[in-house]
Amino acid sequence: MKITQRVRKMLSYYESDSPGTKTNLARILMQGRLGGSGKLVILPVDQGFEHGPARSFAINPDAYDPHYHWQLAIDAGLSAFASPLGMIEAGADSFAGAIPTILKVNSSSSHAMTKDQAVTATVKDALRLGCAAIGFTIYPGSDHQFEMIEELRELALEAKSHGLAVVVWSYPRGGNLSKEGETALDVTAYAAHKAALLGAHIIKVKPPTAHLEQAEAAKVYGLENIPATTLSARIAHIVQSSFAGKRIVIFSGGAAKGLEGLYDEIRAIRDGGGFGSIIGRNTFQRPREDALVMLNNIIKIYQNKA
Amino acid sequence: MKITQRVRKMLSYYESDSPGTKTNLARILMQGRLGGSGKLVILPVDQGFEHGPARSFAINPDAYDPHYHWQLAIDAGLSAFASPLGMIEAGADSFAGAIPTILKVNSSSSHAMTKDQAVTATVKDALRLGCAAIGFTIYPGSDHQFEMIEELRELALEAKSHGLAVVVWSYPRGGNLSKEGETALDVTAYAAHKAALLGAHIIKVKPPTAHLEQAEAAKVYGLENIPATTLSARIAHIVQSSFAGKRIVIFSGGAAKGLEGLYDEIRAIRDGGGFGSIIGRNTFQRPREDALVMLNNIIKIYQNKA
Amino acid sequence: MKITQRVRKMLSYYESDSPGTKTNLARILMQGRLGGSGKLVILPVDQGFEHGPARSFAINPDAYDPHYHWQLAIDAGLSAFASPLGMIEAGADSFAGAIPTILKVNSSSSHAMTKDQAVTATVKDALRLGCAAIGFTIYPGSDHQFEMIEELRELALEAKSHGLAVVVWSYPRGGNLSKEGETALDVTAYAAHKAALLGAHIIKVKPPTAHLEQAEAAKVYGLENIPATTLSARIAHIVQSSFAGKRIVIFSGGAAKGLEGLYDEIRAIRDGGGFGSIIGRNTFQRPREDALVMLNNIIKIYQNKA
Amino acid sequence: MKITQRVRKMLSYYESDSPGTKTNLARILMQGRLGGSGKLVILPVDQGFEHGPARSFAINPDAYDPHYHWQLAIDAGLSAFASPLGMIEAGADSFAGAIPTILKVNSSSSHAMTKDQAVTATVKDALRLGCAAIGFTIYPGSDHQFEMIEELRELALEAKSHGLAVVVWSYPRGGNLSKEGETALDVTAYAAHKAALLGAHIIKVKPPTAHLEQAEAAKVYGLENIPATTLSARIAHIVQSSFAGKRIVIFSGGAAKGLEGLYDEIRAIRDGGGFGSIIGRNTFQRPREDALVMLNNIIKIYQNKA
Amino acid sequence: MKITQRVRKMLSYYESDSPGTKTNLARILMQGRLGGSGKLVILPVDQGFEHGPARSFAINPDAYDPHYHWQLAIDAGLSAFASPLGMIEAGADSFAGAIPTILKVNSSSSHAMTKDQAVTATVKDALRLGCAAIGFTIYPGSDHQFEMIEELRELALEAKSHGLAVVVWSYPRGGNLSKEGETALDVTAYAAHKAALLGAHIIKVKPPTAHLEQAEAAKVYGLENIPATTLSARIAHIVQSSFAGKRIVIFSGGAAKGLEGLYDEIRAIRDGGGFGSIIGRNTFQRPREDALVMLNNIIKIYQNKA
């Protein structure tokens, strides 16, 4: 496989990483229909841990079977498949080598009464299962953020020393953040920057709103006239906040909306210089054929064909 | 011993496990009178830790002796014997190789005022005692669930790397769960799914009632018309929630009821596609001859002969 | 030394233990004037940690010197000497090989405001000091019981893997136990059984009263007519609760009483099938000659000569 | 490179350190335009973690790019560059050997509600990234100070045993300190002394005010007539409190002020015998050319040329 | 160096210790002007950590320099020098072999709001710095005492296994102790005995007052007529409580008093059989020449010449 110029450029920004980690980043960046373009679309399936199986899969019962998701990610030509331990274990042999996997090593639960996550898997698990990366969620703002960051430090160092990549879901919540503040522009930029400083290779945040949460920050956004009215401008600010575009930052689907709304959001991510999307429920909570059509449309947007 | 087609199929679902772990799963699935059928009945004796010796054994004083339980499980042709450290130590040599054992590595206590369990044994203990698996209880919903899950992560990884199987007792309790909610259909399905995502090979839950606990979930159960009126339909939903039947899920005896009520429950487990039962107090809290008759009847139900 | 039939029988119950651990159990069971009889009397000296030196030794100032206790235990023909780190260190060389020692590895303090103990020594200490066993206290009922049990799990596994025996002091206290409940029959039986399930070789409890503490348990004691009026009957129930007599269970001296009261209590322990006594303050808080007379009388009771 | 007499003298005070650690101290002390003079100026860039990217870099957007800071520190002829993991990773290969780096291994966050910091990197990270030192912040006064000190103990021992130097940011806050007390003379001297006792090679504190916070200390300052009216006198007291000048103590820029105010402060640091400055926001929150002019002026002050 | 009969006798009490540890005890007992006499005087300099530098050294500014203390201890002919990590590091090479050192591995702070200490150094530090012993403070009575004891257990075992000696500062405080109770006779005896049971080689307590704190203990002191009116009688009781004189117990200077008061106290320590003194502030908070005179007088008292 010939690595494209674009991907070589992106890999060059990870200048302190080992060839092992760069190989795994390249596996993700060269995979599927967006392979080589510098854009990526990832399928995450961890909603079963967070909301239970019925809320995740009852609308499309084929999705109770772990193989369903692997096959869908492969057939849609996606870049990677991310999921907790059990779901990766359930397909790692059948689909060995077919698509890069990201082992999500911590998870939350709708049962939980605390803004924390349980660490449910290890780097050793990722290695025995042939994963390309580990995925870890931090909650900037939570009272538990320091613990989570320290767990990430250990797991990230171990992952890197074994040639794996590190994907960080950076989801502000808890502490004195308002609900609206969790997706505020300043808070999202801060979350992305923090993940970059913690050594993440790929950063996942939510598309930011124009809201500004922290008074000290709001003052700066006004003084410096940071563009914030369009989503693409806000995306550009998040990319800038991630080491001036030297770290891959991707975006989740955000709040429920129609397909056209989703496509518009993807276009804004693309136009703002975002590196791609991570789309879970929107994918597996509709019939397989509809999901394939939707993912095809999303990929075309990232290919500048839609 | 020739492994049956049915058992080979079941083992194939554990596709990321080592031959060592599959061998131990096969030892359980090929043991006793249900050996090879894909069904299993396990004798657990951990009530002494949870309720004290008199409440467990005074009604049938022979049961104070650990050997009593080993012999009963063997004579009844059961699939495995599960118990805490001391009771396994007390028979591991006399009955070496006679029946697969599951070392229950955490235990609760009626003295305890917190929804947690103490980790009372290790994988090293399971290995030195010749066990086929470790058993671990989690309390989804408890304030302690994240700690318990993280203990399980370490123990499960160590068990798998030494070729042992992992049995998870998933018992929702604590947090904001109502008493009725502990056996609700949505909560039980969630508990089984969470155990599967955590990498359990065998999952133990309680037979669910038709109650729905979580408002968000209840909405989905209504919208999607998930069948819930008969126990066998509910069992089928639990099996589906355990990776579409790719993980072995077994059921405890549930609340006290007459023997006919018990047999009806077993029939519903069987008809819903459940993989078997784990029956403790109902077994050792009656005279040995009565227990053997009862277990014979249960096995016949799983053999479709009753 | 020829091991008696009785001791060989007792050792056979520890069927999963290594020859190393059985050797150390045999050292204790073959030591002193009760050696070979299956009975044992142990001298524990840890009151200095719990109550301070003056309350322990001022009444008999020779006892401030660690050697005093070693010599007394040897001269009285006892089975073993148990004490915290410093006191064992102070005599381990002078009395090397003269009497088996039990290193008490956790201790409480009258200064402490919590129902917990500090772990004050390790298995490595026990090994370098030539001890036959470690001793560990758990407080079933305490809010700290799970932590204590988990400390015991680690220490017991390490002790067994190095050929040492494990003695567990099981003292219910804390939580919602009443003061009277700490020596209740049901609670004591539960404490002994829990220690057995945790893998103890020798269990130490207090002689139980006829009081029943837990409502659920009291119901069972009534229904099943468990004999509880005489101390010897209650002792028999504790022995039964310790794996039907397959684990050595010994008893402390209980509350202050006259010597005749003490001898009567020893007779009840003997008649109920108890394995012996552990007698601290009654021993060293009287002049050496009186103590030797008292211990001689106790040994004669266990020899069925008094 | 010939090490100057002044630097050899300074290295001699670190008499228990290995040649490896002395080599890394020498790398910092011999670097840049102040190399060999015994003075040093360090560029720290960790504001992004503490205040978010916009508050740190929006005023000078080139600074979003990690390379900007490396290049600025090199071009200005500074002594070292200090930053958290991700920013060091982003330039460690491009600028390998060009300037000594200090890996800041813990960081705070304006989101945090507790006076603590998260440990975000390790000594292993510092080694793989070619750093000369680790940097660690303690908060004397905080309820978390003991934990932070114990984290520092482990990291400092590991750093020293691998030939790295240890830089301690000693920032009093929390506990019962008043806001004014955080920069009080007595509190700052205490903070510097504590860092020295903890084994720091380089100590960073804030320039102290004349305020005295602790009543017991204030009494002594009065009795002993410790000079405190001029900043240079206060700096001299901090240097004295750092093992009579045998530990390198440097000062941050302090509160916002005009450039002339800053230069006066630098002169006072110099005149009081301070070893240098660590200047972050004042550097990167102005255009590159202005920053270079400012740093040139600061360096001239330390060279006694201004 | 020929070890005296007196020191050989004292070493013989540490009968379970390795030749390595005995060698280090001998280094201390044979050092300086009291060398060989069985008495010892130690200079501790850790007040800077607990009270800050000005309160410790401003009265005698030469004392800001770590070498001052090393030189003073050597010139006065003392037995050992005890200090936290940084101060030992600052002189370990210049004074290598000149005087035995005790690395104080935990320290408190006047900033702290909790009755605890931070562990600031390790056994590995003590070894690389050529120390003869580690020093550790426990606070019997504090809510943190169990944690501190468990830290001591680990450090003491590691120290002994590397041939170092262990010095325990046993300072009752916290919990429900009254201020007066911290130096009560019963509480001090308890503190010394606890340190002995924890395996300390040298125990440091404060000279006890005649106050009795704990009601249960006071009863015994009355009943047994334990002499308590003179300080020398109280010292004798502390020595007795330390394994009947088989453990070295030394005393701090106690509350501020004139030199004559101090000398009287030293005479009482000597007459009560105490092993020596540990004198910090009284030493370095006066001019060097005065301090040498004072230490000369103290040594003469211990030599029975004053």
JSON list of N, CA, C and O in Angstrom, two decimals, chain D residues 15-16 143 146 150 153 157 160 190 193-194 196-197 199 220-221 224 240 243 246, chain E residues 49-50 59 64-65 67 86 89-94 109-110 116 119 121-122 125:
[
{"chain": "D", "resi": 15, "resn": "GLU", "atom": "N", "xyz": [26.12, 18.08, 45.32]},
{"chain": "D", "resi": 15, "resn": "GLU", "atom": "CA", "xyz": [27.23, 17.16, 45.55]},
{"chain": "D", "resi": 15, "resn": "GLU", "atom": "C", "xyz": [26.84, 15.70, 45.58]},
{"chain": "D", "resi": 15, "resn": "GLU", "atom": "O", "xyz": [27.68, 14.84, 45.40]},
{"chain": "D", "resi": 16, "resn": "SER", "atom": "N", "xyz": [25.57, 15.42, 45.82]},
{"chain": "D", "resi": 16, "resn": "SER", "atom": "CA", "xyz": [25.18, 14.00, 45.87]},
{"chain": "D", "resi": 16, "resn": "SER", "atom": "C", "xyz": [24.59, 13.52, 44.55]},
{"chain": "D", "resi": 16, "resn": "SER", "atom": "O", "xyz": [24.15, 12.38, 44.47]},
{"chain": "D", "resi": 143, "resn": "ASP", "atom": "N", "xyz": [-4.67, 21.39, 50.90]},
{"chain": "D", "resi": 143, "resn": "ASP", "atom": "CA", "xyz": [-4.99, 20.12, 51.55]},
{"chain": "D", "resi": 143, "resn": "ASP", "atom": "C", "xyz": [-4.36, 18.95, 50.81]},
{"chain": "D", "resi": 143, "resn": "ASP", "atom": "O", "xyz": [-4.25, 17.85, 51.32]},
{"chain": "D", "resi": 146, "resn": "PHE", "atom": "N", "xyz": [0.38, 17.01, 50.78]},
{"chain": "D", "resi": 146, "resn": "PHE", "atom": "CA", "xyz": [1.10, 15.79, 51.14]},
{"chain": "D", "resi": 146, "resn": "PHE", "atom": "C", "xyz": [1.11, 14.81, 49.98]},
{"chain": "D", "resi": 146, "resn": "PHE", "atom": "O", "xyz": [2.14, 14.20, 49.68]},
{"chain": "D", "resi": 150, "resn": "GLU", "atom": "N", "xyz": [4.35, 13.53, 47.91]},
{"chain": "D", "resi": 150, "resn": "GLU", "atom": "CA", "xyz": [4.68, 12.10, 47.76]},
{"chain": "D", "resi": 150, "resn": "GLU", "atom": "C", "xyz": [4.79, 11.71, 46.28]},
{"chain": "D", "resi": 150, "resn": "GLU", "atom": "O", "xyz": [5.61, 10.87, 45.91]},
{"chain": "D", "resi": 153, "resn": "ARG", "atom": "N", "xyz": [8.21, 12.94, 45.38]},
{"chain": "D", "resi": 153, "resn": "ARG", "atom": "CA", "xyz": [9.26, 12.05, 45.89]},
{"chain": "D", "resi": 153, "resn": "ARG", "atom": "C", "xyz": [9.54, 10.91, 44.92]},
{"chain": "D", "resi": 153, "resn": "ARG", "atom": "O", "xyz": [10.70, 10.64, 44.58]},
{"chain": "D", "resi": 157, "resn": "LEU", "atom": "N", "xyz": [12.99, 10.82, 42.63]},
{"chain": "D", "resi": 157, "resn": "LEU", "atom": "CA", "xyz": [13.94, 9.72, 42.79]},
{"chain": "D", "resi": 157, "resn": "LEU", "atom": "C", "xyz": [14.18, 9.03, 41.45]},
{"chain": "D", "resi": 157, "resn": "LEU", "atom": "O", "xyz": [15.32, 8.74, 41.07]},
{"chain": "D", "resi": 160, "resn": "LYS", "atom": "N", "xyz": [16.24, 11.34, 39.14]},
{"chain": "D", "resi": 160, "resn": "LYS", "atom": "CA", "xyz": [17.65, 11.38, 39.51]},
{"chain": "D", "resi": 160, "resn": "LYS", "atom": "C", "xyz": [18.36, 10.07, 39.17]},
{"chain": "D", "resi": 160, "resn": "LYS", "atom": "O", "xyz": [19.50, 10.06, 38.74]},
{"chain": "D", "resi": 190, "resn": "TYR", "atom": "N", "xyz": [9.34, 29.99, 52.82]},
{"chain": "D", "resi": 190, "resn": "TYR", "atom": "CA", "xyz": [9.01, 28.63, 53.27]},
{"chain": "D", "resi": 190, "resn": "TYR", "atom": "C", "xyz": [8.86, 27.70, 52.07]},
{"chain": "D", "resi": 190, "resn": "TYR", "atom": "O", "xyz": [9.37, 26.57, 52.05]},
{"chain": "D", "resi": 193, "resn": "HIS", "atom": "N", "xyz": [12.25, 26.89, 50.61]},
{"chain": "D", "resi": 193, "resn": "HIS", "atom": "CA", "xyz": [13.01, 26.01, 51.50]},
{"chain": "D", "resi": 193, "resn": "HIS", "atom": "C", "xyz": [12.46, 24.58, 51.44]},
{"chain": "D", "resi": 193, "resn": "HIS", "atom": "O", "xyz": [13.23, 23.61, 51.42]},
{"chain": "D", "resi": 194, "resn": "LYS", "atom": "N", "xyz": [11.14, 24.47, 51.41]},
{"chain": "D", "resi": 194, "resn": "LYS", "atom": "CA", "xyz": [10.53, 23.15, 51.34]},
{"chain": "D", "resi": 194, "resn": "LYS", "atom": "C", "xyz": [10.95, 22.43, 50.06]},
{"chain": "D", "resi": 194, "resn": "LYS", "atom": "O", "xyz": [11.27, 21.23, 50.06]},
{"chain": "D", "resi": 196, "resn": "ALA", "atom": "N", "xyz": [13.67, 22.90, 48.43]},
{"chain": "D", "resi": 196, "resn": "ALA", "atom": "CA", "xyz": [15.08, 22.51, 48.60]},
{"chain": "D", "resi": 196, "resn": "ALA", "atom": "C", "xyz": [15.19, 21.24, 49.44]},
{"chain": "D", "resi": 196, "resn": "ALA", "atom": "O", "xyz": [15.93, 20.32, 49.12]},
{"chain": "D", "resi": 197, "resn": "LEU", "atom": "N", "xyz": [14.41, 21.18, 50.53]},
{"chain": "D", "resi": 197, "resn": "LEU", "atom": "CA", "xyz": [14.45, 19.99, 51.39]},
{"chain": "D", "resi": 197, "resn": "LEU", "atom": "C", "xyz": [13.92, 18.75, 50.67]},
{"chain": "D", "resi": 197, "resn": "LEU", "atom": "O", "xyz": [14.27, 17.63, 51.01]},
{"chain": "D", "resi": 199, "resn": "GLY", "atom": "N", "xyz": [14.58, 18.07, 47.69]},
{"chain": "D", "resi": 199, "resn": "GLY", "atom": "CA", "xyz": [15.58, 17.59, 46.74]},
{"chain": "D", "resi": 199, "resn": "GLY", "atom": "C", "xyz": [15.52, 18.23, 45.37]},
{"chain": "D", "resi": 199, "resn": "GLY", "atom": "O", "xyz": [16.11, 17.71, 44.42]},
{"chain": "D", "resi": 220, "resn": "VAL", "atom": "N", "xyz": [9.14, 36.59, 64.15]},
{"chain": "D", "resi": 220, "resn": "VAL", "atom": "CA", "xyz": [10.57, 36.37, 63.91]},
{"chain": "D", "resi": 220, "resn": "VAL", "atom": "C", "xyz": [11.13, 37.40, 62.94]},
{"chain": "D", "resi": 220, "resn": "VAL", "atom": "O", "xyz": [12.23, 37.94, 63.15]},
{"chain": "D", "resi": 221, "resn": "TYR", "atom": "N", "xyz": [10.38, 37.67, 61.87]},
{"chain": "D", "resi": 221, "resn": "TYR", "atom": "CA", "xyz": [10.87, 38.67, 60.90]},
{"chain": "D", "resi": 221, "resn": "TYR", "atom": "C", "xyz": [11.09, 40.01, 61.57]},
{"chain": "D", "resi": 221, "resn": "TYR", "atom": "O", "xyz": [12.04, 40.74, 61.24]},
{"chain": "D", "resi": 224, "resn": "GLU", "atom": "N", "xyz": [14.16, 39.66, 64.23]},
{"chain": "D", "resi": 224, "resn": "GLU", "atom": "CA", "xyz": [15.47, 39.49, 63.61]},
{"chain": "D", "resi": 224, "resn": "GLU", "atom": "C", "xyz": [15.77, 40.55, 62.56]},
{"chain": "D", "resi": 224, "resn": "GLU", "atom": "O", "xyz": [16.83, 40.52, 61.93]},
{"chain": "D", "resi": 240, "resn": "GLN", "atom": "N", "xyz": [18.67, 33.02, 50.27]},
{"chain": "D", "resi": 240, "resn": "GLN", "atom": "CA", "xyz": [19.23, 32.53, 51.53]},
{"chain": "D", "resi": 240, "resn": "GLN", "atom": "C", "xyz": [18.43, 31.32, 52.04]},
{"chain": "D", "resi": 240, "resn": "GLN", "atom": "O", "xyz": [19.00, 30.34, 52.53]},
{"chain": "D", "resi": 243, "resn": "PHE", "atom": "N", "xyz": [18.97, 27.09, 50.93]},
{"chain": "D", "resi": 243, "resn": "PHE", "atom": "CA", "xyz": [20.27, 26.53, 51.30]},
{"chain": "D", "resi": 243, "resn": "PHE", "atom": "C", "xyz": [21.39, 27.56, 51.11]},
{"chain": "D", "resi": 243, "resn": "PHE", "atom": "O", "xyz": [22.45, 27.24, 50.57]},
{"chain": "D", "resi": 246, "resn": "LYS", "atom": "N", "xyz": [22.78, 27.79, 47.70]},
{"chain": "D", "resi": 246, "resn": "LYS", "atom": "CA", "xyz": [23.33, 26.58, 47.07]},
{"chain": "D", "resi": 246, "resn": "LYS", "atom": "C", "xyz": [22.32, 25.86, 46.18]},
{"chain": "D", "resi": 246, "resn": "LYS", "atom": "O", "xyz": [22.64, 24.82, 45.61]},
{"chain": "E", "resi": 49, "resn": "PHE", "atom": "N", "xyz": [11.34, 22.30, 57.56]},
{"chain": "E", "resi": 49, "resn": "PHE", "atom": "CA", "xyz": [10.16, 21.75, 56.90]},
{"chain": "E", "resi": 49, "resn": "PHE", "atom": "C", "xyz": [8.91, 22.03, 57.71]},
{"chain": "E", "resi": 49, "resn": "PHE", "atom": "O", "xyz": [7.86, 22.36, 57.16]},
{"chain": "E", "resi": 50, "resn": "GLU", "atom": "N", "xyz": [9.06, 21.97, 59.00]},
{"chain": "E", "resi": 50, "resn": "GLU", "atom": "CA", "xyz": [7.86, 22.08, 59.84]},
{"chain": "E", "resi": 50, "resn": "GLU", "atom": "C", "xyz": [7.46, 23.53, 60.12]},
{"chain": "E", "resi": 50, "resn": "GLU", "atom": "O", "xyz": [6.29, 23.84, 60.26]},
{"chain": "E", "resi": 59, "resn": "ILE", "atom": "N", "xyz": [17.59, 33.56, 63.52]},
{"chain": "E", "resi": 59, "resn": "ILE", "atom": "CA", "xyz": [18.27, 33.98, 64.74]},
{"chain": "E", "resi": 59, "resn": "ILE", "atom": "C", "xyz": [19.77, 33.71, 64.67]},
{"chain": "E", "resi": 59, "resn": "ILE", "atom": "O", "xyz": [20.56, 34.28, 65.43]},
{"chain": "E", "resi": 64, "resn": "TYR", "atom": "N", "xyz": [21.42, 28.78, 57.79]},
{"chain": "E", "resi": 64, "resn": "TYR", "atom": "CA", "xyz": [20.74, 28.57, 56.51]},
{"chain": "E", "resi": 64, "resn": "TYR", "atom": "C", "xyz": [21.52, 27.60, 55.62]},
{"chain": "E", "resi": 64, "resn": "TYR", "atom": "O", "xyz": [20.97, 26.96, 54.74]},
{"chain": "E", "resi": 65, "resn": "ASP", "atom": "N", "xyz": [22.80, 27.53, 55.85]},
{"chain": "E", "resi": 65, "resn": "ASP", "atom": "CA", "xyz": [23.67, 26.69, 55.02]},
{"chain": "E", "resi": 65, "resn": "ASP", "atom": "C", "xyz": [23.72, 25.26, 55.58]},
{"chain": "E", "resi": 65, "resn": "ASP", "atom": "O", "xyz": [24.10, 25.04, 56.73]},
{"chain": "E", "resi": 67, "resn": "HIS", "atom": "N", "xyz": [25.79, 22.90, 55.31]},
{"chain": "E", "resi": 67, "resn": "HIS", "atom": "CA", "xyz": [27.09, 22.46, 55.83]},
{"chain": "E", "resi": 67, "resn": "HIS", "atom": "C", "xyz": [27.30, 22.89, 57.28]},
{"chain": "E", "resi": 67, "resn": "HIS", "atom": "O", "xyz": [28.04, 22.23, 58.02]},
{"chain": "E", "resi": 86, "resn": "GLY", "atom": "N", "xyz": [16.78, 16.88, 51.24]},
{"chain": "E", "resi": 86, "resn": "GLY", "atom": "CA", "xyz": [17.58, 17.92, 50.60]},
{"chain": "E", "resi": 86, "resn": "GLY", "atom": "C", "xyz": [18.80, 18.30, 51.40]},
{"chain": "E", "resi": 86, "resn": "GLY", "atom": "O", "xyz": [19.89, 18.54, 50.85]},
{"chain": "E", "resi": 89, "resn": "GLU", "atom": "N", "xyz": [21.35, 15.49, 51.10]},
{"chain": "E", "resi": 89, "resn": "GLU", "atom": "CA", "xyz": [21.96, 15.56, 49.76]},
{"chain": "E", "resi": 89, "resn": "GLU", "atom": "C", "xyz": [23.02, 16.67, 49.70]},
{"chain": "E", "resi": 89, "resn": "GLU", "atom": "O", "xyz": [24.05, 16.52, 49.03]},
{"chain": "E", "resi": 90, "resn": "ALA", "atom": "N", "xyz": [22.76, 17.77, 50.40]},
{"chain": "E", "resi": 90, "resn": "ALA", "atom": "CA", "xyz": [23.64, 18.95, 50.29]},
{"chain": "E", "resi": 90, "resn": "ALA", "atom": "C", "xyz": [24.97, 18.78, 51.01]},
{"chain": "E", "resi": 90, "resn": "ALA", "atom": "O", "xyz": [25.84, 19.65, 50.90]},
{"chain": "E", "resi": 91, "resn": "GLY", "atom": "N", "xyz": [25.15, 17.68, 51.77]},
{"chain": "E", "resi": 91, "resn": "GLY", "atom": "CA", "xyz": [26.41, 17.51, 52.47]},
{"chain": "E", "resi": 91, "resn": "GLY", "atom": "C", "xyz": [26.97, 16.10, 52.42]},
{"chain": "E", "resi": 91, "resn": "GLY", "atom": "O", "xyz": [28.07, 15.84, 52.92]},
{"chain": "E", "resi": 92, "resn": "ALA", "atom": "N", "xyz": [26.22, 15.20, 51.81]},
{"chain": "E", "resi": 92, "resn": "ALA", "atom": "CA", "xyz": [26.57, 13.78, 51.88]},
{"chain": "E", "resi": 92, "resn": "ALA", "atom": "C", "xyz": [27.94, 13.47, 51.28]},
{"chain": "E", "resi": 92, "resn": "ALA", "atom": "O", "xyz": [28.61, 12.52, 51.71]},
{"chain": "E", "resi": 93, "resn": "ASP", "atom": "N", "xyz": [28.34, 14.26, 50.29]},
{"chain": "E", "resi": 93, "resn": "ASP", "atom": "CA", "xyz": [29.61, 13.99, 49.66]},
{"chain": "E", "resi": 93, "resn": "ASP", "atom": "C", "xyz": [30.74, 14.68, 50.43]},
{"chain": "E", "resi": 93, "resn": "ASP", "atom": "O", "xyz": [31.76, 14.07, 50.74]},
{"chain": "E", "resi": 94, "resn": "SER", "atom": "N", "xyz": [30.54, 15.94, 50.80]},
{"chain": "E", "resi": 94, "resn": "SER", "atom": "CA", "xyz": [31.59, 16.69, 51.53]},
{"chain": "E", "resi": 94, "resn": "SER", "atom": "C", "xyz": [31.94, 16.01, 52.85]},
{"chain": "E", "resi": 94, "resn": "SER", "atom": "O", "xyz": [33.08, 16.05, 53.29]},
{"chain": "E", "resi": 109, "resn": "SER", "atom": "N", "xyz": [4.31, 19.85, 58.36]},
{"chain": "E", "resi": 109, "resn": "SER", "atom": "CA", "xyz": [4.37, 21.23, 57.89]},
{"chain": "E", "resi": 109, "resn": "SER", "atom": "C", "xyz": [3.41, 22.07, 58.69]},
{"chain": "E", "resi": 109, "resn": "SER", "atom": "O", "xyz": [2.28, 21.65, 58.95]},
{"chain": "E", "resi": 110, "resn": "SER", "atom": "N", "xyz": [3.83, 23.25, 59.08]},
{"chain": "E", "resi": 110, "resn": "SER", "atom": "CA", "xyz": [2.92, 24.12, 59.82]},
{"chain": "E", "resi": 110, "resn": "SER", "atom": "C", "xyz": [1.78, 24.59, 58.93]},
{"chain": "E", "resi": 110, "resn": "SER", "atom": "O", "xyz": [0.77, 25.08, 59.39]},
{"chain": "E", "resi": 116, "resn": "ASP", "atom": "N", "xyz": [-0.93, 14.51, 59.98]},
{"chain": "E", "resi": 116, "resn": "ASP", "atom": "CA", "xyz": [-0.29, 13.50, 59.16]},
{"chain": "E", "resi": 116, "resn": "ASP", "atom": "C", "xyz": [1.08, 14.04, 58.77]},
{"chain": "E", "resi": 116, "resn": "ASP", "atom": "O", "xyz": [1.44, 15.16, 59.13]},
{"chain": "E", "resi": 119, "resn": "VAL", "atom": "N", "xyz": [5.47, 11.46, 53.28]},
{"chain": "E", "resi": 119, "resn": "VAL", "atom": "CA", "xyz": [6.69, 10.65, 53.11]},
{"chain": "E", "resi": 119, "resn": "VAL", "atom": "C", "xyz": [7.51, 11.32, 52.02]},
{"chain": "E", "resi": 119, "resn": "VAL", "atom": "O", "xyz": [7.08, 11.40, 50.87]},
{"chain": "E", "resi": 121, "resn": "ALA", "atom": "N", "xyz": [11.01, 10.87, 51.40]},
{"chain": "E", "resi": 121, "resn": "ALA", "atom": "CA", "xyz": [12.20, 10.20, 50.89]},
{"chain": "E", "resi": 121, "resn": "ALA", "atom": "C", "xyz": [12.04, 8.70, 51.08]},
{"chain": "E", "resi": 121, "resn": "ALA", "atom": "O", "xyz": [11.10, 8.23, 51.74]},
{"chain": "E", "resi": 122, "resn": "THR", "atom": "N", "xyz": [12.95, 7.94, 50.50]},
{"chain": "E", "resi": 122, "resn": "THR", "atom": "CA", "xyz": [12.82, 6.49, 50.47]},
{"chain": "E", "resi": 122, "resn": "THR", "atom": "C", "xyz": [14.10, 5.82, 50.98]},
{"chain": "E", "resi": 122, "resn": "THR", "atom": "O", "xyz": [15.13, 6.48, 51.16]},
{"chain": "E", "resi": 125, "resn": "ASP", "atom": "N", "xyz": [16.91, 6.33, 48.65]},
{"chain": "E", "resi": 125, "resn": "ASP", "atom": "CA", "xyz": [17.63, 7.58, 48.89]},
{"chain": "E", "resi": 125, "resn": "ASP", "atom": "C", "xyz": [18.65, 7.41, 50.01]},
{"chain": "E", "resi": 125, "resn": "ASP", "atom": "O", "xyz": [19.79, 7.87, 49.91]}
]
